[in-house]
Coordinates of C-alpha atoms in Angstrom, one line a residue:
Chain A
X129 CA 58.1 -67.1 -78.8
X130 CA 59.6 -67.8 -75.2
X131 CA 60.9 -64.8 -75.2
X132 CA 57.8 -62.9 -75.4
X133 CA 56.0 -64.9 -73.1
X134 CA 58.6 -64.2 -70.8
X135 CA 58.4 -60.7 -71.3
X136 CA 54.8 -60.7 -71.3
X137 CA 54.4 -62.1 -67.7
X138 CA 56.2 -59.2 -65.6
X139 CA 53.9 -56.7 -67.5
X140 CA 50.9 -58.9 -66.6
X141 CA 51.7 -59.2 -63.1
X142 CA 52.2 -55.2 -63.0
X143 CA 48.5 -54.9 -64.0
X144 CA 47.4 -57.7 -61.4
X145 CA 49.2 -55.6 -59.1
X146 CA 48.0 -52.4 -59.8
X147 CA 44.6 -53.5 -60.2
X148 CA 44.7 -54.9 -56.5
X149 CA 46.0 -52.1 -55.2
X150 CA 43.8 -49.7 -56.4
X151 CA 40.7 -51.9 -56.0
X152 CA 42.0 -51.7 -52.0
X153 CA 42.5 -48.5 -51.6
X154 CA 39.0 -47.9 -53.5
X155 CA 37.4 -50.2 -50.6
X156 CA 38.9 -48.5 -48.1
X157 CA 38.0 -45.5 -49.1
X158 CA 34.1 -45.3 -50.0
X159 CA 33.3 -48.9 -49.0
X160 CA 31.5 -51.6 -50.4
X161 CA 28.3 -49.5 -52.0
X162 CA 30.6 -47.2 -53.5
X163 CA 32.9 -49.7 -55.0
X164 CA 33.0 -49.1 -59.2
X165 CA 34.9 -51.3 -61.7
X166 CA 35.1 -47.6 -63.5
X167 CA 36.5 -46.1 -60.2
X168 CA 39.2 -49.1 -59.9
X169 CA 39.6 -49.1 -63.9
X170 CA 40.9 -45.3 -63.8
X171 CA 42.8 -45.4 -60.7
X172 CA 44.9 -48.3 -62.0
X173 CA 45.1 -46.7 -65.6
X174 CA 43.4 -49.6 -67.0
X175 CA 41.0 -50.6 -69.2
X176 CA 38.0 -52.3 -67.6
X177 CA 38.5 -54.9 -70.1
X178 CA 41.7 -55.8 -68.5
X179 CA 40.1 -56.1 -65.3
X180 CA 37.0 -58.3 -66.1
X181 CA 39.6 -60.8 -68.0
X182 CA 40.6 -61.5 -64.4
X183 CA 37.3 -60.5 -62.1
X184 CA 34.6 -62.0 -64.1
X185 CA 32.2 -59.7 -61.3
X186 CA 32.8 -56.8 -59.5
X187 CA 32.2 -59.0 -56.3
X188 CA 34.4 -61.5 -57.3
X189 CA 37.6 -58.5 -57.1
X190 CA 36.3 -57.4 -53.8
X191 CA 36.5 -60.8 -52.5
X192 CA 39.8 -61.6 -54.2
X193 CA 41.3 -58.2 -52.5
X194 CA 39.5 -57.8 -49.0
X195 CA 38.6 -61.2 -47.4
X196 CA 41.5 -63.2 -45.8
X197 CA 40.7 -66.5 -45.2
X198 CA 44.3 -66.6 -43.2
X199 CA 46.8 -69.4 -44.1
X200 CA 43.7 -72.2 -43.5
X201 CA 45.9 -73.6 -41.3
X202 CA 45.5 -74.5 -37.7
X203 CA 47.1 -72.7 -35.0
X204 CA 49.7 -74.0 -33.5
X205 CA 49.2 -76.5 -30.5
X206 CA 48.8 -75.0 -27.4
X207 CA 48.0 -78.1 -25.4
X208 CA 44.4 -77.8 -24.5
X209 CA 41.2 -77.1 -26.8
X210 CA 40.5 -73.7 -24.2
X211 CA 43.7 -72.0 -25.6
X212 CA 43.1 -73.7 -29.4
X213 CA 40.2 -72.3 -29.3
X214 CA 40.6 -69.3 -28.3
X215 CA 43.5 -68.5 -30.7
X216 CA 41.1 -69.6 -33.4
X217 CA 38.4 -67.3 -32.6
X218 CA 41.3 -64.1 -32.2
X219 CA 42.0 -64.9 -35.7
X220 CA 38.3 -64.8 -36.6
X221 CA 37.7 -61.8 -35.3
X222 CA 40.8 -60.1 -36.3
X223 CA 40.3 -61.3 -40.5
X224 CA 36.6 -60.2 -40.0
X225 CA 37.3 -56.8 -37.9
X226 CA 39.8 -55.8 -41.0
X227 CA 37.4 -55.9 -43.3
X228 CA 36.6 -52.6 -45.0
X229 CA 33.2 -50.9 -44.2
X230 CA 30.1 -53.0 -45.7
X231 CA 32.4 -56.0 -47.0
X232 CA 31.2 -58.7 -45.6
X233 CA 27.4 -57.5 -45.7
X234 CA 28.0 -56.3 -49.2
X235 CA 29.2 -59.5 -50.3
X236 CA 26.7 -61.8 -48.6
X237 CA 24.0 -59.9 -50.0
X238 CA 25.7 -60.3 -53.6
X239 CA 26.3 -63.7 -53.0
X240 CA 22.8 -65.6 -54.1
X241 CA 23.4 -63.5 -57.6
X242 CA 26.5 -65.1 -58.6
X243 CA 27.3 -69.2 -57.9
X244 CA 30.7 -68.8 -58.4
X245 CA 31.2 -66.4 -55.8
X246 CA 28.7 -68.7 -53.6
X247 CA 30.5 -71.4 -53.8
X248 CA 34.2 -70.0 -53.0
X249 CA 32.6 -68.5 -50.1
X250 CA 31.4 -71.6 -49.1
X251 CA 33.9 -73.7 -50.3
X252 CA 37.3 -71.9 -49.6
X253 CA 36.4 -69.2 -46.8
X254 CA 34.1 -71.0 -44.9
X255 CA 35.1 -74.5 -45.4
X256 CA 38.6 -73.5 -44.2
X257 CA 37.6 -72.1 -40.8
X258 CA 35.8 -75.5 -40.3
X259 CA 38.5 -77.4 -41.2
X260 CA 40.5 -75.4 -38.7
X261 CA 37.7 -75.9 -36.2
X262 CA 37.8 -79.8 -36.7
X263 CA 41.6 -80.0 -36.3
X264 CA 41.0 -78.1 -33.3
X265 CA 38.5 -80.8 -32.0
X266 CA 40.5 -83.6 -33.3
X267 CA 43.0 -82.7 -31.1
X268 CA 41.3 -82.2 -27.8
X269 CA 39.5 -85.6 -28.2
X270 CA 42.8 -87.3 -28.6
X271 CA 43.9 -85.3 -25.4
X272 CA 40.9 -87.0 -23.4
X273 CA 39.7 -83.2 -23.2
X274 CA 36.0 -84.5 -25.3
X275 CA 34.9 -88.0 -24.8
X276 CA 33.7 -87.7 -28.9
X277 CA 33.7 -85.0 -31.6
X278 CA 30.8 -82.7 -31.8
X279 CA 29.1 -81.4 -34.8
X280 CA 31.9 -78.7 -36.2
X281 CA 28.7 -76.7 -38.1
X282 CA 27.3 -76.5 -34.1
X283 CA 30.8 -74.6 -33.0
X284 CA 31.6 -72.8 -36.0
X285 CA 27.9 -71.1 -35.4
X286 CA 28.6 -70.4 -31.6
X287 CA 31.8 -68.8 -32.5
X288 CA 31.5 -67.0 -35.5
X289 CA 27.9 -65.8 -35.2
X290 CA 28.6 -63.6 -32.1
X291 CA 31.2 -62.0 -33.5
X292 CA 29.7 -61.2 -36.8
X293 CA 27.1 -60.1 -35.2
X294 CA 29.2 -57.6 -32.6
X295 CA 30.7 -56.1 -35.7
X296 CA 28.4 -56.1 -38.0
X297 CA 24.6 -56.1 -36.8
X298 CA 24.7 -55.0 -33.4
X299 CA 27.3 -52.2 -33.7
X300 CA 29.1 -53.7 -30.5
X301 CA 32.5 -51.4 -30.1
X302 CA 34.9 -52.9 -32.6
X303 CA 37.9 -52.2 -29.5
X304 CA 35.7 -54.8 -27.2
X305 CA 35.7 -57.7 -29.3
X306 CA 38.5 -59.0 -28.0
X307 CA 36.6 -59.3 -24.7
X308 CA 33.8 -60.9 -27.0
X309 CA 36.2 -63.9 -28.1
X310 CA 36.9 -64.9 -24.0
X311 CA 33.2 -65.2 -23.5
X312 CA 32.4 -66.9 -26.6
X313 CA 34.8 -69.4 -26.0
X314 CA 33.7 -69.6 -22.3
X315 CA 30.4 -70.4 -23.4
X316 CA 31.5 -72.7 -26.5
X317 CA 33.4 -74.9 -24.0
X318 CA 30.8 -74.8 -21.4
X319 CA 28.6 -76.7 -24.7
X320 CA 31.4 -78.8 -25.9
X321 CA 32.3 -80.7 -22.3
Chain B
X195 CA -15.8 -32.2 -45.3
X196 CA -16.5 -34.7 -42.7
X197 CA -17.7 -37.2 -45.4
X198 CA -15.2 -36.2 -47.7
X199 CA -12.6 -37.4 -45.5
X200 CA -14.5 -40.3 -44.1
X201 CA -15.3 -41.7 -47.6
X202 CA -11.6 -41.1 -48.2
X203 CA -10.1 -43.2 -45.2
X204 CA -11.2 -46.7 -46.6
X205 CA -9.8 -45.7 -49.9
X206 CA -6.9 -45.4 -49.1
X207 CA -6.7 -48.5 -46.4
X208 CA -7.4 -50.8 -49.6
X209 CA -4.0 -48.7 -51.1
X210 CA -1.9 -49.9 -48.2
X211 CA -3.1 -52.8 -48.3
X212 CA -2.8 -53.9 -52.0
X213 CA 0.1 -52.4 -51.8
X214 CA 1.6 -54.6 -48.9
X215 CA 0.2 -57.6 -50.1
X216 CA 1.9 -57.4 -53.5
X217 CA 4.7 -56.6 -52.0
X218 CA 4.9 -59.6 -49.6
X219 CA 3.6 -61.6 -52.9
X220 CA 6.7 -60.2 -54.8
X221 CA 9.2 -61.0 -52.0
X222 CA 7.9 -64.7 -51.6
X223 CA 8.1 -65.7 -55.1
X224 CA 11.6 -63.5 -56.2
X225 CA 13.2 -63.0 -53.0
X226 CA 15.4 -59.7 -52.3
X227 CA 17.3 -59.3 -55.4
X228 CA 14.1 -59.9 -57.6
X229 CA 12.1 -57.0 -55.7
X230 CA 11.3 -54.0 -57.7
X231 CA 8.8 -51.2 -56.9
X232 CA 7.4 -51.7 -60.9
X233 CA 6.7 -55.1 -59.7
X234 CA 4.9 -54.2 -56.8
X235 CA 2.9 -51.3 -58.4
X236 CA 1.7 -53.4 -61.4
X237 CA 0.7 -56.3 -59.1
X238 CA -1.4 -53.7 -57.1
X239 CA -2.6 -52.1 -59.8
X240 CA -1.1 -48.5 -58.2
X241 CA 1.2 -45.8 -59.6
X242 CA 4.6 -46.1 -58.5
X243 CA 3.6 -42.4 -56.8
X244 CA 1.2 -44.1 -54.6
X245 CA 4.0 -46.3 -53.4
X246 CA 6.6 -43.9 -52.9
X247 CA 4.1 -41.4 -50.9
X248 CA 3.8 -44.6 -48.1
X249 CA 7.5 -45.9 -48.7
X250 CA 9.8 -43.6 -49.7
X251 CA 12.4 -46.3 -50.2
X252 CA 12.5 -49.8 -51.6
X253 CA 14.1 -51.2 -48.7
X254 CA 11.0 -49.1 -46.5
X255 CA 8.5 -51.5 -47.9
X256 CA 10.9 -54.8 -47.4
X257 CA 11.2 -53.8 -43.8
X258 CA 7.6 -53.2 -43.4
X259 CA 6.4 -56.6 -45.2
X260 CA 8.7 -58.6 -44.2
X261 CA 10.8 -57.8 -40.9
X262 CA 8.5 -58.8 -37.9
X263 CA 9.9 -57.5 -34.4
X264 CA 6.9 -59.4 -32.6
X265 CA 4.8 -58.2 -30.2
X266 CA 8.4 -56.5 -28.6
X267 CA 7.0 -57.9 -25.4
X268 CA 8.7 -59.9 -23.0
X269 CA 7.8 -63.8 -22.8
X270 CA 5.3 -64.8 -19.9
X271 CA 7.8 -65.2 -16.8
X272 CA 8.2 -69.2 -16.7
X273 CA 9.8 -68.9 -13.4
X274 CA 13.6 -69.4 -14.6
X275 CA 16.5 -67.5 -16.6
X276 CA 16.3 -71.1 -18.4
X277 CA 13.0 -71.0 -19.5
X278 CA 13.1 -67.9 -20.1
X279 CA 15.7 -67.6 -22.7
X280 CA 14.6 -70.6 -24.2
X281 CA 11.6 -69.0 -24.8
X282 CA 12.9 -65.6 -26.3
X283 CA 15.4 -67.6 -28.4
X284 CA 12.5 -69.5 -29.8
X285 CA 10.6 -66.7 -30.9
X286 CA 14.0 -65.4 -32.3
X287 CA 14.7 -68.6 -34.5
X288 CA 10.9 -68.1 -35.9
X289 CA 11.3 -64.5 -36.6
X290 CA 14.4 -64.9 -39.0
X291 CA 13.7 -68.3 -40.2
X292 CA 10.2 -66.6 -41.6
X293 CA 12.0 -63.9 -44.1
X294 CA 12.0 -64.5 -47.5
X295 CA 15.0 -65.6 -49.4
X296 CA 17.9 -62.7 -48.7
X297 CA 16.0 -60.4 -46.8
X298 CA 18.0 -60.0 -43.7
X299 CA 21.2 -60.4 -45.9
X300 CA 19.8 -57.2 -48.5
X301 CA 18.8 -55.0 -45.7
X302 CA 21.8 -55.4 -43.9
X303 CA 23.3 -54.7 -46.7
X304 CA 21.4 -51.4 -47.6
X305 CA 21.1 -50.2 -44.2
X306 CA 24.2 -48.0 -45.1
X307 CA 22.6 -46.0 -47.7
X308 CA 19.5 -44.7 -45.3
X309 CA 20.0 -43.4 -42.5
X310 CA 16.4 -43.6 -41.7
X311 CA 16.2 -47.1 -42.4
X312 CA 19.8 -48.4 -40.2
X313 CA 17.6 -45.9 -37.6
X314 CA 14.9 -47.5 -37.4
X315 CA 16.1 -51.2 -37.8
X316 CA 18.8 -50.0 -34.3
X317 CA 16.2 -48.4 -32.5
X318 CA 13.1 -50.4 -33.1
X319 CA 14.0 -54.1 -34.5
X320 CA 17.3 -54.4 -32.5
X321 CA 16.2 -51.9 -29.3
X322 CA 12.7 -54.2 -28.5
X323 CA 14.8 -57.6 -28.9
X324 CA 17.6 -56.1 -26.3
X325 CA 14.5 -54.5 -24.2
X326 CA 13.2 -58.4 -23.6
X327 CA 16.7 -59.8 -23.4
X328 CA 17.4 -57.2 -20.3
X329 CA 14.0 -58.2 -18.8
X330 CA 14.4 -61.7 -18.7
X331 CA 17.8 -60.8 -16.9
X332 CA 16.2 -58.5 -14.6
X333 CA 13.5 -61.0 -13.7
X334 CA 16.8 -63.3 -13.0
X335 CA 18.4 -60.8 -10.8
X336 CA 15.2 -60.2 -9.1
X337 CA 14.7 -64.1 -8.2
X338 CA 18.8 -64.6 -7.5
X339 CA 19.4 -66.6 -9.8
X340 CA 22.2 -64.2 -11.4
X341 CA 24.3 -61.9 -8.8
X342 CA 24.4 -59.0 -11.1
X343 CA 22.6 -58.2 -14.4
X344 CA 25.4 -58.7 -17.0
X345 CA 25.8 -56.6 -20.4
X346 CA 22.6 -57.4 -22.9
X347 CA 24.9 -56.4 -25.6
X348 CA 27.0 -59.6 -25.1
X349 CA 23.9 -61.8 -24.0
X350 CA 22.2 -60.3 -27.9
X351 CA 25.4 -60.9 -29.9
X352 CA 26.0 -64.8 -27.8
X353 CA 22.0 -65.5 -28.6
X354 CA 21.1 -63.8 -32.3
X355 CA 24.9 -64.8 -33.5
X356 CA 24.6 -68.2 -34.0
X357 CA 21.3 -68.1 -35.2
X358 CA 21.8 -65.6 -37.7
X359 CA 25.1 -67.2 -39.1
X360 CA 22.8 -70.6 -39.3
X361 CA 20.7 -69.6 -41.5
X362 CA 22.1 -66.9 -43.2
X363 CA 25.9 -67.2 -43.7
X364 CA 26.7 -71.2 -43.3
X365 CA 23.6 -72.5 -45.1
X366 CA 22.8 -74.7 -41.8
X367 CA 19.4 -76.8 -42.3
X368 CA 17.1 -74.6 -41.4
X369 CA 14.8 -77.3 -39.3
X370 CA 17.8 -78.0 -36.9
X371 CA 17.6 -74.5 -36.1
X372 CA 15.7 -75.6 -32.4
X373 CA 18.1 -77.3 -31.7
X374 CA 20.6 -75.3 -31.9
X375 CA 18.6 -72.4 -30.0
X376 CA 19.0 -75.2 -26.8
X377 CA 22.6 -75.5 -27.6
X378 CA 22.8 -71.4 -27.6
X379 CA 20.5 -71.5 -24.4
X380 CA 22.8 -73.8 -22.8
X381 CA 25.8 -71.8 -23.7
X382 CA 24.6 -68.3 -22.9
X383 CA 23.7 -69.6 -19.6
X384 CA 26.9 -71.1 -18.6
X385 CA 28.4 -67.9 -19.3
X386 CA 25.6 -65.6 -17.5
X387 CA 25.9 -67.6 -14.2

């Protein structure tokens, strides 16, 4: 018995792999709208059985495959909340500038159709960027920087909206949005202090 | 002839209008995802023909019942960049707040697959909000309160941004929203001057 289990698990993993990887070079290639289960199921020479025993939705792969919620951990500390802060939002817009085309529209859209989905989104994604943000703010308060800690919902809408909004609404020039993060930071800290 | 066409004008008023009431019916009570054109043709008692002659999308009729631009006019001039903004924010908030459940999120999502639609939500929904925001700088300039009129790409994303993620992406309560249009106000302003 062991013995098959363990030499079910490397073939397992191959198909997790090749699943992935096809699934992400599917994305990158015809974007979120035309994203098929069929498509990644006969690129990975797979069954689509074998994929929906791991991807209950075809959402729920995309996610897994092209949103990086980073290591959810907080930068390192840089010694004042300016340069926290700003090495925060350069993260921010880096995980959501790598994004393949229609991701993160694509998904939002999908999201109110599947509360599973909803609530990882919610849950892991965004609840680790706040978590980030609050460390963050945690810190500069004990620095003396902000007399107390403001409402991290507030700041994570100041920070992230812009640049979602650049990237994805606007069509602001992906190469600028570095520039982007200064100002929003600028004005972030002009709010916070 | 002249009758003839006369007698046909009102006719076909009642069509567009059935038709957009059912359609802004359909939208309140099953939001994006729940929108069909079947739905909105049997609740208007029209062909599906009739529809498509006025809409020849889905996503057409959404943006036409439920997307409101305003009046694309500036706001009164209050006499300060403050008041100003304030007041263009404001009518922002209302605007999005007003859409039915996953409106903004859908079409966003479906602007990719028409070219007419992602055309006309650039260059009329997104052109007349940028058109007021670069008036309300201009005004500034003009009364020196700013030295130079900055980019209204980076004053759209810094004010729509946090608004849009509020309501849309981080599930903020939707009747804090004026508040955070000061905070955003307050924000965009330290940046601009």
């Amino acid at each position: 018995m062991s013995e098959v289990r363990q030499g079910g698990r490397p073939r397992d993993e191959q198909v997790d792999r090749a699943i992935e990887r096809a699934a992400r070079e599917l994305l990158a290639e015809r974007g979120y709208a035309g994203f098929t289960v069929d498509g990644v199921a006969a690129r990975a020479g797979v069954g689509k059985a074998a994929i929906y025993r791991r991807f209950p939705t075809k959402q729920e792969l995309i996610y897994t495959v092209a949103i990086h919620g980073g290591s959810g951990e907080p930068p390192p500390d840089h010694g004042s909340l300016a340069e926290d802060l700003g090495a925060v939002c350069g993260t921010l817009a880096t995980q959501l500038a790598a994004a393949p085309p229609g991701v993160y529209t694509g998904l939002l859209a999908d999201l109110y159709g599947s509360s599973g989905l909803a609530a990882r989104f919610s849950e892991v994604f965004l609840a680790q960027q706040r978590a980030v943000l609050e460390e963050v703010l945690n810190r500069a308060v004990a620095r003396g920087e902000l007399a107390q800690e403001p409402d991290p919902l507030v700041l994570h809408a100041l920070v992230v909206g812009p640049l979602f909004v650049w990237l994805f609404v606007l069509g602001g020039p992906p190469e600028d949005v570095g520039k982007l993060v200064d100002t929003v930071v600028s004005g972030a800290l002009a709010v916070l202090r």
